[in-house]
mmCIF file of C-alpha atoms in Angstrom:
data_model
loop_
_atom_site.group_PDB
_atom_site.id
_atom_site.type_symbol
_atom_site.label_atom_id
_atom_site.label_comp_id
_atom_site.label_asym_id
_atom_site.label_seq_id
_atom_site.Cartn_x
_atom_site.Cartn_y
_atom_site.Cartn_z
ATOM 1 C CA UNK A 18 -4.106 -21.944 -4.488
ATOM 2 C CA UNK A 19 -7.312 -20.109 -5.109
ATOM 3 C CA UNK A 20 -7.066 -17.989 -8.667
ATOM 4 C CA UNK A 21 -5.137 -18.499 -11.832
ATOM 5 C CA UNK A 22 -2.872 -15.723 -11.152
ATOM 6 C CA UNK A 23 -1.489 -16.819 -7.703
ATOM 7 C CA UNK A 24 -0.655 -20.024 -9.783
ATOM 8 C CA UNK A 25 1.497 -18.370 -12.337
ATOM 9 C CA UNK A 26 3.710 -16.339 -10.053
ATOM 10 C CA UNK A 27 3.743 -19.470 -7.626
ATOM 11 C CA UNK A 28 5.173 -20.939 -10.595
ATOM 12 C CA UNK A 29 7.319 -18.252 -11.629
ATOM 13 C CA UNK A 30 8.793 -17.713 -8.308
ATOM 14 C CA UNK A 31 9.393 -21.456 -7.634
ATOM 15 C CA UNK A 32 11.183 -22.233 -10.916
ATOM 16 C CA UNK A 33 13.358 -19.001 -10.135
ATOM 17 C CA UNK A 34 14.025 -20.626 -6.849
ATOM 18 C CA UNK A 35 15.027 -23.757 -8.286
ATOM 19 C CA UNK A 36 17.187 -21.971 -11.424
ATOM 20 C CA UNK A 37 18.737 -19.947 -8.469
ATOM 21 C CA UNK A 38 19.661 -22.791 -6.022
ATOM 22 C CA UNK A 39 18.910 -25.930 -7.438
ATOM 23 C CA UNK A 40 16.631 -27.276 -5.285
ATOM 24 C CA UNK A 41 13.364 -26.943 -4.038
ATOM 25 C CA UNK A 42 12.021 -24.213 -1.485
ATOM 26 C CA UNK A 43 10.739 -24.884 1.988
ATOM 27 C CA UNK A 44 7.730 -23.416 1.373
ATOM 28 C CA UNK A 45 5.605 -20.689 -0.507
ATOM 29 C CA UNK A 46 3.930 -17.812 1.117
ATOM 30 C CA UNK A 47 2.073 -15.127 -0.330
ATOM 31 C CA UNK A 48 0.451 -11.649 0.500
ATOM 32 C CA UNK A 49 -2.155 -8.860 -1.330
ATOM 33 C CA UNK A 50 -1.589 -5.559 -2.603
ATOM 34 C CA UNK A 51 -4.596 -3.716 -1.193
ATOM 35 C CA UNK A 52 -6.665 -0.597 -2.489
ATOM 36 C CA UNK A 53 -7.628 1.980 -0.332
ATOM 37 C CA UNK A 54 -11.238 2.915 -0.722
ATOM 38 C CA UNK A 55 -10.776 6.208 1.054
ATOM 39 C CA UNK A 56 -8.267 8.087 3.401
ATOM 40 C CA UNK A 57 -5.130 9.044 1.011
ATOM 41 C CA UNK A 58 -2.177 10.702 2.824
ATOM 42 C CA UNK A 59 -3.381 10.057 6.480
ATOM 43 C CA UNK A 60 -1.535 7.639 7.794
ATOM 44 C CA UNK A 61 1.202 9.139 8.904
ATOM 45 C CA UNK A 62 -0.807 12.030 10.303
ATOM 46 C CA UNK A 63 -1.661 9.775 13.073
ATOM 47 C CA UNK A 64 -5.447 9.306 11.084
ATOM 48 C CA UNK A 65 -7.838 6.856 9.771
ATOM 49 C CA UNK A 66 -8.419 4.452 6.442
ATOM 50 C CA UNK A 67 -10.002 2.458 4.865
ATOM 51 C CA UNK A 68 -8.271 -0.054 2.530
ATOM 52 C CA UNK A 69 -9.238 -3.406 1.908
ATOM 53 C CA UNK A 70 -6.567 -6.390 0.114
ATOM 54 C CA UNK A 71 -7.802 -7.201 -3.144
ATOM 55 C CA UNK A 72 -6.796 -10.662 -4.700
ATOM 56 C CA UNK A 73 -3.337 -9.334 -6.588
ATOM 57 C CA UNK A 74 -0.637 -11.411 -4.786
ATOM 58 C CA UNK A 75 3.096 -11.276 -4.593
ATOM 59 C CA UNK A 76 4.256 -14.804 -3.855
ATOM 60 C CA UNK A 77 7.763 -15.586 -2.307
ATOM 61 C CA UNK A 78 9.550 -19.115 -2.230
ATOM 62 C CA UNK A 79 11.866 -19.309 0.620
ATOM 63 C CA UNK A 80 14.439 -21.724 1.923
ATOM 64 C CA UNK A 81 16.638 -21.929 4.550
ATOM 65 C CA UNK A 82 20.586 -22.366 3.933
ATOM 66 C CA UNK A 83 23.267 -23.894 6.651
ATOM 67 C CA UNK A 84 25.364 -20.543 6.223
ATOM 68 C CA UNK A 85 24.107 -17.004 7.088
ATOM 69 C CA UNK A 86 24.046 -15.887 3.871
ATOM 70 C CA UNK A 87 20.895 -13.976 2.551
ATOM 71 C CA UNK A 88 20.335 -14.435 -1.426
ATOM 72 C CA UNK A 89 17.271 -12.664 -2.729
ATOM 73 C CA UNK A 90 16.539 -12.729 -6.291
ATOM 74 C CA UNK A 91 12.622 -11.650 -8.221
ATOM 75 C CA UNK A 92 11.367 -12.046 -11.783
ATOM 76 C CA UNK A 93 11.520 -8.029 -12.283
ATOM 77 C CA UNK A 94 15.391 -7.949 -12.079
ATOM 78 C CA UNK A 95 18.283 -9.451 -13.970
ATOM 79 C CA UNK A 96 20.692 -10.494 -10.729
ATOM 80 C CA UNK A 97 20.562 -11.796 -7.277
ATOM 81 C CA UNK A 98 21.586 -9.789 -4.549
ATOM 82 C CA UNK A 99 23.477 -11.571 -2.012
ATOM 83 C CA UNK A 100 24.877 -10.081 1.392
ATOM 84 C CA UNK A 101 25.885 -11.764 4.993
ATOM 85 C CA UNK A 102 23.227 -11.633 7.533
ATOM 86 C CA UNK A 103 25.417 -9.729 9.978
ATOM 87 C CA UNK A 104 26.046 -7.278 6.981
ATOM 88 C CA UNK A 105 22.153 -6.001 7.249
ATOM 89 C CA UNK A 106 23.199 -4.005 10.138
ATOM 90 C CA UNK A 107 25.940 -2.099 8.186
ATOM 91 C CA UNK A 108 23.640 -1.516 4.843
ATOM 92 C CA UNK A 109 20.520 -0.140 7.192
ATOM 93 C CA UNK A 110 19.173 2.219 7.684
ATOM 94 C CA UNK A 111 19.483 3.920 4.841
ATOM 95 C CA UNK A 112 20.194 8.089 5.618
ATOM 96 C CA UNK A 113 17.127 10.242 5.098
ATOM 97 C CA UNK A 114 17.638 11.214 1.324
ATOM 98 C CA UNK A 115 19.908 8.430 0.236
ATOM 99 C CA UNK A 116 19.600 5.560 -2.289
ATOM 100 C CA UNK A 117 19.654 2.019 -0.135
ATOM 101 C CA UNK A 118 23.191 0.651 -0.624
ATOM 102 C CA UNK A 119 21.508 -2.419 -2.667
ATOM 103 C CA UNK A 120 18.854 -1.971 -5.799
ATOM 104 C CA UNK A 121 15.676 -0.614 -3.967
ATOM 105 C CA UNK A 122 13.716 -4.161 -5.175
ATOM 106 C CA UNK A 123 16.267 -6.136 -2.760
ATOM 107 C CA UNK A 124 15.790 -3.528 0.244
ATOM 108 C CA UNK A 125 12.413 -4.470 0.753
ATOM 109 C CA UNK A 126 12.759 -8.095 1.760
ATOM 110 C CA UNK A 127 16.556 -7.306 2.872
ATOM 111 C CA UNK A 128 14.953 -4.418 4.821
ATOM 112 C CA UNK A 129 12.089 -6.718 6.819
ATOM 113 C CA UNK A 130 14.424 -9.813 7.715
ATOM 114 C CA UNK A 131 17.143 -6.596 8.926
ATOM 115 C CA UNK A 132 14.002 -5.179 10.774
ATOM 116 C CA UNK A 133 12.462 -8.810 12.127
ATOM 117 C CA UNK A 134 16.455 -9.292 13.306
ATOM 118 C CA UNK A 135 16.166 -6.205 15.175
ATOM 119 C CA UNK A 136 12.754 -6.920 17.054
ATOM 120 C CA UNK A 137 13.400 -10.231 17.871
ATOM 121 C CA UNK A 138 16.551 -10.112 19.680
ATOM 122 C CA UNK A 139 15.308 -12.406 22.315
ATOM 123 C CA UNK A 140 14.615 -14.998 19.282
ATOM 124 C CA UNK A 141 16.594 -17.080 16.823
ATOM 125 C CA UNK A 142 18.696 -18.412 15.731
ATOM 126 C CA UNK A 143 18.244 -16.684 12.290
ATOM 127 C CA UNK A 144 19.777 -18.630 9.701
ATOM 128 C CA UNK A 145 20.898 -17.588 6.350
ATOM 129 C CA UNK A 146 18.210 -18.443 3.285
ATOM 130 C CA UNK A 147 17.094 -17.941 -0.156
ATOM 131 C CA UNK A 148 13.927 -15.830 -1.267
ATOM 132 C CA UNK A 149 12.799 -15.442 -4.694
ATOM 133 C CA UNK A 150 9.708 -12.862 -5.722
ATOM 134 C CA UNK A 151 7.325 -13.295 -8.271
ATOM 135 C CA UNK A 152 3.912 -10.769 -8.394
ATOM 136 C CA UNK A 153 1.133 -9.979 -10.427
ATOM 137 C CA UNK A 154 0.460 -6.687 -8.012
ATOM 138 C CA UNK A 155 1.147 -3.843 -10.871
ATOM 139 C CA UNK A 156 4.101 -2.079 -9.590
ATOM 140 C CA UNK A 157 4.160 1.420 -9.303
ATOM 141 C CA UNK A 158 0.111 1.554 -9.618
ATOM 142 C CA UNK A 159 -0.715 2.721 -6.004
ATOM 143 C CA UNK A 160 -1.674 -0.750 -5.112
ATOM 144 C CA UNK A 161 0.822 -1.431 -2.444
ATOM 145 C CA UNK A 162 2.932 -3.730 -4.529
ATOM 146 C CA UNK A 163 5.867 -2.752 -1.979
ATOM 147 C CA UNK A 164 3.927 -3.929 0.864
ATOM 148 C CA UNK A 165 3.007 -6.974 -0.556
ATOM 149 C CA UNK A 166 6.293 -8.260 -1.142
ATOM 150 C CA UNK A 167 7.170 -7.000 2.841
ATOM 151 C CA UNK A 168 3.782 -8.841 4.071
ATOM 152 C CA UNK A 169 4.992 -12.069 2.110
ATOM 153 C CA UNK A 170 8.674 -11.718 3.061
ATOM 154 C CA UNK A 171 7.392 -11.489 6.772
ATOM 155 C CA UNK A 172 5.158 -13.721 6.877
ATOM 156 C CA UNK A 173 8.117 -16.455 5.507
ATOM 157 C CA UNK A 174 10.537 -15.275 7.808
ATOM 158 C CA UNK A 175 8.173 -15.423 11.243
ATOM 159 C CA UNK A 176 7.729 -19.279 9.983
ATOM 160 C CA UNK A 177 11.078 -20.364 9.222
ATOM 161 C CA UNK A 178 12.289 -18.199 12.553
ATOM 162 C CA UNK A 179 9.859 -18.995 14.575
ATOM 163 C CA UNK A 180 9.705 -15.441 15.641
ATOM 164 C CA UNK A 181 6.188 -15.724 16.579
ATOM 165 C CA UNK A 182 4.986 -12.150 15.885
ATOM 166 C CA UNK A 183 1.466 -11.248 14.904
ATOM 167 C CA UNK A 184 -0.124 -9.663 11.792
ATOM 168 C CA UNK A 185 0.011 -6.263 13.469
ATOM 169 C CA UNK A 186 3.728 -6.458 14.683
ATOM 170 C CA UNK A 187 4.761 -7.912 11.003
ATOM 171 C CA UNK A 188 3.007 -4.974 9.418
ATOM 172 C CA UNK A 189 5.114 -2.590 11.804
ATOM 173 C CA UNK A 190 8.336 -4.631 10.887
ATOM 174 C CA UNK A 191 7.465 -4.000 7.203
ATOM 175 C CA UNK A 192 6.541 -0.146 7.949
ATOM 176 C CA UNK A 193 9.982 -0.080 9.205
ATOM 177 C CA UNK A 194 11.536 -1.977 6.253
ATOM 178 C CA UNK A 195 9.588 0.568 4.312
ATOM 179 C CA UNK A 196 11.037 3.797 5.549
ATOM 180 C CA UNK A 197 14.390 2.890 6.717
ATOM 181 C CA UNK A 198 15.571 0.470 4.636
ATOM 182 C CA UNK A 199 14.008 1.399 1.272
ATOM 183 C CA UNK A 200 13.750 5.467 2.484
ATOM 184 C CA UNK A 201 10.049 6.192 1.663
ATOM 185 C CA UNK A 202 7.983 7.514 4.230
ATOM 186 C CA UNK A 203 5.289 6.019 3.848
ATOM 187 C CA UNK A 204 2.460 5.451 7.035
ATOM 188 C CA UNK A 205 1.603 1.918 8.264
ATOM 189 C CA UNK A 206 -1.762 1.657 6.114
ATOM 190 C CA UNK A 207 -0.090 -0.364 3.432
ATOM 191 C CA UNK A 208 1.190 -2.897 5.635
ATOM 192 C CA UNK A 209 -1.736 -3.273 7.975
ATOM 193 C CA UNK A 210 -4.567 -3.466 4.985
ATOM 194 C CA UNK A 211 -2.164 -6.390 3.628
ATOM 195 C CA UNK A 212 -1.676 -8.107 6.771
ATOM 196 C CA UNK A 213 -4.858 -7.954 8.253
ATOM 197 C CA UNK A 214 -7.301 -8.254 5.246
ATOM 198 C CA UNK A 215 -10.371 -10.587 4.859
ATOM 199 C CA UNK A 216 -12.764 -11.396 1.616
ATOM 200 C CA UNK A 217 -15.669 -8.650 1.936
ATOM 201 C CA UNK A 218 -14.316 -6.822 4.104
ATOM 202 C CA UNK A 219 -12.534 -3.294 4.453
ATOM 203 C CA UNK A 220 -10.204 -2.344 7.464
ATOM 204 C CA UNK A 221 -11.296 0.869 9.221
ATOM 205 C CA UNK A 222 -8.138 1.158 10.826
ATOM 206 C CA UNK A 223 -6.869 4.285 13.206
ATOM 207 C CA UNK A 224 -3.292 4.982 12.284
ATOM 208 C CA UNK A 225 -2.324 6.375 15.595
ATOM 209 C CA UNK A 226 -3.630 3.374 18.172
ATOM 210 C CA UNK A 227 -3.435 0.856 15.273
ATOM 211 C CA UNK A 228 -6.898 -0.652 15.977
ATOM 212 C CA UNK A 229 -8.348 -2.216 13.371
ATOM 213 C CA UNK A 230 -12.041 -3.123 12.758
ATOM 214 C CA UNK A 231 -13.563 -5.209 9.647
ATOM 215 C CA UNK A 232 -16.235 -3.303 7.947
ATOM 216 C CA UNK A 233 -18.176 -5.599 5.266
ATOM 217 C CA UNK A 234 -18.626 -4.005 2.229
ATOM 218 C CA UNK A 235 -20.824 -6.538 0.241
ATOM 219 C CA UNK A 236 -19.765 -4.745 -2.890
ATOM 220 C CA UNK A 237 -20.555 -8.478 -5.163
ATOM 221 C CA UNK A 238 -23.865 -9.307 -3.296
ATOM 222 C CA UNK A 239 -25.218 -6.143 -3.553
ATOM 223 C CA UNK A 240 -24.694 -6.185 -7.303
ATOM 224 C CA UNK A 241 -21.765 -4.022 -7.831
ATOM 225 C CA UNK A 242 -17.579 -3.977 -8.942
ATOM 226 C CA UNK A 243 -14.725 -2.136 -7.883
ATOM 227 C CA UNK A 244 -13.029 -1.072 -11.245
ATOM 228 C CA UNK A 245 -9.350 -0.353 -10.741
ATOM 229 C CA UNK A 246 -7.812 1.880 -13.523
ATOM 230 C CA UNK A 247 -3.943 1.437 -13.381
ATOM 231 C CA UNK A 248 -3.218 4.691 -15.573
ATOM 232 C CA UNK A 249 0.261 2.837 -16.215
ATOM 233 C CA UNK A 250 1.794 6.051 -14.581
ATOM 234 C CA UNK A 251 4.908 5.212 -12.448
ATOM 235 C CA UNK A 252 4.862 6.583 -9.223
ATOM 236 C CA UNK A 253 7.674 6.009 -6.347
ATOM 237 C CA UNK A 254 7.053 7.222 -2.347
ATOM 238 C CA UNK A 255 10.698 7.358 -1.953
ATOM 239 C CA UNK A 256 10.785 10.501 -4.324
ATOM 240 C CA UNK A 257 10.374 14.013 -3.496
ATOM 241 C CA UNK A 258 6.529 14.820 -4.059
ATOM 242 C CA UNK A 259 5.665 12.376 -1.673
ATOM 243 C CA UNK A 260 8.215 13.585 1.173
ATOM 244 C CA UNK A 261 7.365 17.256 0.279
ATOM 245 C CA UNK A 262 3.664 16.567 1.312
ATOM 246 C CA UNK A 263 4.742 14.600 4.437
ATOM 247 C CA UNK A 264 6.982 17.743 5.389
ATOM 248 C CA UNK A 265 4.019 20.242 4.787
ATOM 249 C CA UNK A 266 1.857 18.228 6.852
ATOM 250 C CA UNK A 267 4.120 17.786 9.647
ATOM 251 C CA UNK A 268 4.727 22.389 9.523
ATOM 252 C CA UNK A 269 0.942 22.584 9.305
ATOM 253 C CA UNK A 270 0.929 20.542 12.705
ATOM 254 C CA UNK A 271 3.118 22.235 14.249
ATOM 255 C CA UNK A 272 1.916 25.686 13.486
ATOM 256 C CA UNK A 273 -1.498 24.354 15.026
ATOM 257 C CA UNK A 274 0.710 22.616 18.364
ATOM 258 C CA UNK A 275 -0.522 19.526 17.798
ATOM 259 C CA UNK A 276 1.375 16.338 17.390
ATOM 260 C CA UNK A 277 -0.521 15.613 14.712
ATOM 261 C CA UNK A 278 -2.963 16.551 11.782
ATOM 262 C CA UNK A 279 -5.439 13.464 13.718
ATOM 263 C CA UNK A 280 -5.761 16.318 16.211
ATOM 264 C CA UNK A 281 -7.289 19.014 13.966
ATOM 265 C CA UNK A 282 -11.022 18.901 13.158
ATOM 266 C CA UNK A 283 -13.027 20.449 10.611
ATOM 267 C CA UNK A 284 -13.980 23.245 13.101
ATOM 268 C CA UNK A 285 -10.300 24.413 13.647
ATOM 269 C CA UNK A 286 -9.882 25.002 9.438
ATOM 270 C CA UNK A 287 -10.672 29.234 9.984
ATOM 271 C CA UNK A 288 -8.254 29.395 12.711
ATOM 272 C CA UNK A 289 -5.439 27.079 10.566
ATOM 273 C CA UNK A 290 -5.799 29.190 7.725
ATOM 274 C CA UNK A 291 -4.720 32.288 9.354
ATOM 275 C CA UNK A 292 -1.632 30.453 10.837
ATOM 276 C CA UNK A 293 0.177 29.254 7.780
ATOM 277 C CA UNK A 294 1.007 30.406 3.610
ATOM 278 C CA UNK A 295 -1.436 29.318 0.990
ATOM 279 C CA UNK A 296 -0.091 25.980 0.325
ATOM 280 C CA UNK A 297 0.431 24.646 3.702
ATOM 281 C CA UNK A 298 -3.517 25.136 4.837
ATOM 282 C CA UNK A 299 -4.632 23.499 1.612
ATOM 283 C CA UNK A 300 -2.053 20.228 2.408
ATOM 284 C CA UNK A 301 -3.824 20.536 5.936
ATOM 285 C CA UNK A 302 -7.140 21.128 4.881
ATOM 286 C CA UNK A 303 -6.653 17.483 2.524
ATOM 287 C CA UNK A 304 -5.926 15.767 5.423
ATOM 288 C CA UNK A 305 -8.245 17.225 7.686
ATOM 289 C CA UNK A 306 -11.302 17.015 5.725
ATOM 290 C CA UNK A 307 -10.707 13.100 4.431
ATOM 291 C CA UNK A 308 -10.149 12.085 8.274
ATOM 292 C CA UNK A 309 -13.531 13.348 8.344
ATOM 293 C CA UNK A 310 -14.636 11.480 4.857
ATOM 294 C CA UNK A 311 -13.452 8.111 6.425
ATOM 295 C CA UNK A 312 -15.532 8.721 9.370
ATOM 296 C CA UNK A 313 -18.398 9.601 7.329
ATOM 297 C CA UNK A 314 -18.195 6.614 4.953
ATOM 298 C CA UNK A 315 -17.608 4.327 7.723
ATOM 299 C CA UNK A 316 -20.908 5.449 8.906
ATOM 300 C CA UNK A 317 -22.800 5.375 5.631
ATOM 301 C CA UNK A 318 -21.368 2.216 5.106
ATOM 302 C CA UNK A 319 -23.194 1.292 8.560
ATOM 303 C CA UNK A 320 -26.306 2.460 8.104
ATOM 304 C CA UNK A 321 -27.250 2.440 4.441
ATOM 305 C CA UNK A 322 -24.709 0.193 2.963
ATOM 306 C CA UNK A 323 -21.795 0.446 -0.300
ATOM 307 C CA UNK A 324 -24.429 1.823 -2.417
ATOM 308 C CA UNK A 325 -24.375 5.039 -0.281
ATOM 309 C CA UNK A 326 -20.727 5.978 -0.413
ATOM 310 C CA UNK A 327 -20.353 7.482 -4.002
ATOM 311 C CA UNK A 328 -20.070 11.367 -3.213
ATOM 312 C CA UNK A 329 -17.420 10.450 -0.526
ATOM 313 C CA UNK A 330 -15.057 8.964 -3.553
ATOM 314 C CA UNK A 331 -15.574 11.955 -5.660
ATOM 315 C CA UNK A 332 -15.314 14.475 -2.667
ATOM 316 C CA UNK A 333 -12.082 12.570 -1.618
ATOM 317 C CA UNK A 334 -10.655 12.916 -5.487
ATOM 318 C CA UNK A 335 -11.758 16.459 -5.541
ATOM 319 C CA UNK A 336 -9.384 17.336 -2.697
ATOM 320 C CA UNK A 337 -6.432 15.412 -3.876
ATOM 321 C CA UNK A 338 -6.394 17.289 -7.179
ATOM 322 C CA UNK A 339 -7.174 20.249 -5.475
ATOM 323 C CA UNK A 340 -5.946 20.834 -2.262
ATOM 324 C CA UNK A 341 -3.324 17.896 -1.796
ATOM 325 C CA UNK A 342 -1.691 18.081 -5.823
ATOM 326 C CA UNK A 343 -1.036 14.597 -5.956
ATOM 327 C CA UNK A 344 -3.300 13.506 -9.577
ATOM 328 C CA UNK A 345 -2.394 14.196 -12.695
ATOM 329 C CA UNK A 346 -4.327 14.347 -15.846
ATOM 330 C CA UNK A 347 -4.470 10.373 -16.559
ATOM 331 C CA UNK A 348 -6.094 10.174 -12.776
ATOM 332 C CA UNK A 349 -8.525 13.075 -13.484
ATOM 333 C CA UNK A 350 -9.457 11.317 -16.625
ATOM 334 C CA UNK A 351 -9.795 8.176 -15.548
ATOM 335 C CA UNK A 352 -12.314 9.796 -12.641
ATOM 336 C CA UNK A 353 -14.050 11.968 -14.849
ATOM 337 C CA UNK A 354 -14.855 9.168 -17.322
ATOM 338 C CA UNK A 355 -15.922 6.551 -15.258
ATOM 339 C CA UNK A 356 -18.444 8.957 -13.597
ATOM 340 C CA UNK A 357 -20.026 10.629 -16.911
ATOM 341 C CA UNK A 358 -20.382 6.582 -17.927
ATOM 342 C CA UNK A 359 -22.814 5.742 -14.919
ATOM 343 C CA UNK A 360 -20.223 5.028 -11.843
ATOM 344 C CA UNK A 361 -21.480 6.064 -8.483
ATOM 345 C CA UNK A 362 -18.520 7.384 -7.470
ATOM 346 C CA UNK A 363 -14.401 7.339 -8.200
ATOM 347 C CA UNK A 364 -11.358 8.605 -6.721
ATOM 348 C CA UNK A 365 -7.426 7.906 -7.054
ATOM 349 C CA UNK A 366 -6.343 5.432 -4.862
ATOM 350 C CA UNK A 367 -2.273 5.322 -3.264
ATOM 351 C CA UNK A 368 -0.213 8.120 -2.849
ATOM 352 C CA UNK A 369 -0.588 9.761 -5.815
ATOM 353 C CA UNK A 370 1.809 11.308 -8.717
ATOM 354 C CA UNK A 371 0.393 8.230 -11.277
ATOM 355 C CA UNK A 372 -0.923 5.180 -9.904
ATOM 356 C CA UNK A 373 -4.482 3.762 -10.311
ATOM 357 C CA UNK A 374 -8.058 5.129 -9.587
ATOM 358 C CA UNK A 375 -10.993 3.412 -8.684
ATOM 359 C CA UNK A 376 -14.834 3.077 -9.848
ATOM 360 C CA UNK A 377 -17.670 2.215 -7.838
ATOM 361 C CA UNK A 378 -19.627 0.597 -10.593
ATOM 362 C CA UNK A 379 -22.597 -1.606 -11.447
ATOM 363 C CA UNK A 380 -21.378 -5.063 -11.981
ATOM 364 C CA UNK A 381 -23.322 -5.162 -15.422
ATOM 365 C CA UNK A 382 -21.712 -1.694 -16.083
ATOM 366 C CA UNK A 383 -17.779 -2.677 -15.812
ATOM 367 C CA UNK A 384 -17.487 -3.369 -19.782
ATOM 368 C CA UNK A 385 -18.891 0.082 -21.093
ATOM 369 C CA UNK A 386 -17.002 1.810 -18.112
ATOM 370 C CA UNK A 387 -14.238 0.187 -19.097
ATOM 371 C CA UNK A 388 -14.544 0.649 -22.878
ATOM 372 C CA UNK A 389 -15.220 4.221 -22.290
ATOM 373 C CA UNK A 390 -11.881 5.029 -20.146
ATOM 374 C CA UNK A 391 -10.044 3.422 -22.991
ATOM 375 C CA UNK A 392 -11.673 5.529 -25.504
ATOM 376 C CA UNK A 393 -11.089 8.640 -23.864
ATOM 377 C CA UNK A 394 -7.325 7.698 -23.059
ATOM 378 C CA UNK A 395 -6.791 6.819 -26.447
ATOM 379 C CA UNK A 396 -8.633 10.452 -27.647
ATOM 380 C CA UNK A 397 -6.373 11.935 -25.012
ATOM 381 C CA UNK A 398 -3.200 10.425 -26.148
ATOM 382 C CA UNK A 399 -2.664 8.773 -23.084
ATOM 383 C CA UNK A 400 -1.079 4.975 -22.759
ATOM 384 C CA UNK A 401 -3.755 2.342 -22.767
ATOM 385 C CA UNK A 402 -4.936 1.968 -19.322
ATOM 386 C CA UNK A 403 -5.090 -1.204 -17.347
ATOM 387 C CA UNK A 404 -8.045 -1.943 -16.159
ATOM 388 C CA UNK A 405 -9.593 -5.195 -13.689
ATOM 389 C CA UNK A 406 -12.496 -5.456 -11.204
ATOM 390 C CA UNK A 407 -11.270 -6.709 -7.858
ATOM 391 C CA UNK A 408 -13.128 -7.894 -4.828
ATOM 392 C CA UNK A 409 -12.123 -7.545 -1.209
ATOM 393 C CA UNK A 410 -9.509 -10.717 -0.661
ATOM 394 C CA UNK A 411 -7.636 -12.580 2.277
ATOM 395 C CA UNK A 412 -4.569 -11.531 3.773
ATOM 396 C CA UNK A 413 -1.127 -13.451 3.983
ATOM 397 C CA UNK A 414 -0.859 -16.922 3.806
ATOM 398 C CA UNK A 415 1.388 -19.861 3.573
ATOM 399 C CA UNK A 416 0.287 -21.533 0.230
ATOM 400 C CA UNK A 417 2.591 -24.736 -0.145
#
């Protein structure tokens, strides 16, 4: 373990495993949440993203069984869920628009087991297992608590089932679990960020080819900090707003005659405006300009460093607020207040409709910017936000 919060989640997962099974697990595996520096909703449009893994992690305590039963439990659910391995093919995939046949939290680890068996038909044998989950990744905050669950589960089963998949393949398995078991129409950014994270770097990911390149951020050594502002307004990707935005993007690509909005450039936008209604056009404009902002951010990081990217973060938030319409009053207040208090840049991060914002601030200003945000939230009558600084961190690992 590398931090106190890791120890707490490890202890909680282990205690729950002991209560559930009366024995010690075969091991502990963990995977991180993520912050997306820039590139929102571009992933399922075959575009570009620039996330990084964060120190907050989900821990899975896992032990193989001598039968074909699978039992999963979590510190944030009252009852465990138990099924036969062969039942997984009956439970999943979840029909489009329907709720999973098991509680949603359980659909993540069970969906990973289902997708892994499907992907490894030549491997095995696949024995039953008990799995308990504890996490300090805030749920519903846009920090990809779901991908952390998927990454911890996939890493554990990859070891215990000897499937031999690499990080990119495990990310694909996690995405399939989220898309087809949970029923959330997300792209692959979250899973790739969690699986491929490295300290002090962001992951420049081409979501079409899945080519990934590590881009140094050097946040701490530059005297900066990345402040996460969790508005505590919960969101869920499996609900309608996210699905509607994806449908608008698919409609826009169809009207433009391209496979995905990745294939549309800023120069194409005037033509696009003449082909579609205003709402669809604004959705398209966000994706096209956001892809360009990711490319520009990577270029500027390489040429001038992290201090020079603030304007891209601000422009990204404005596009999500005005064109994609996924921000909230709380997120706008977080961004506007952080900028007024001296942040170099700020934007909402994650799928929107709640969740968190990030602010790039001087390390010496973390306390004053945090205080300004808290005061502003109080003045607006909002729930007090949760604020904490993060640095780019490592991906999945076996902890014990």
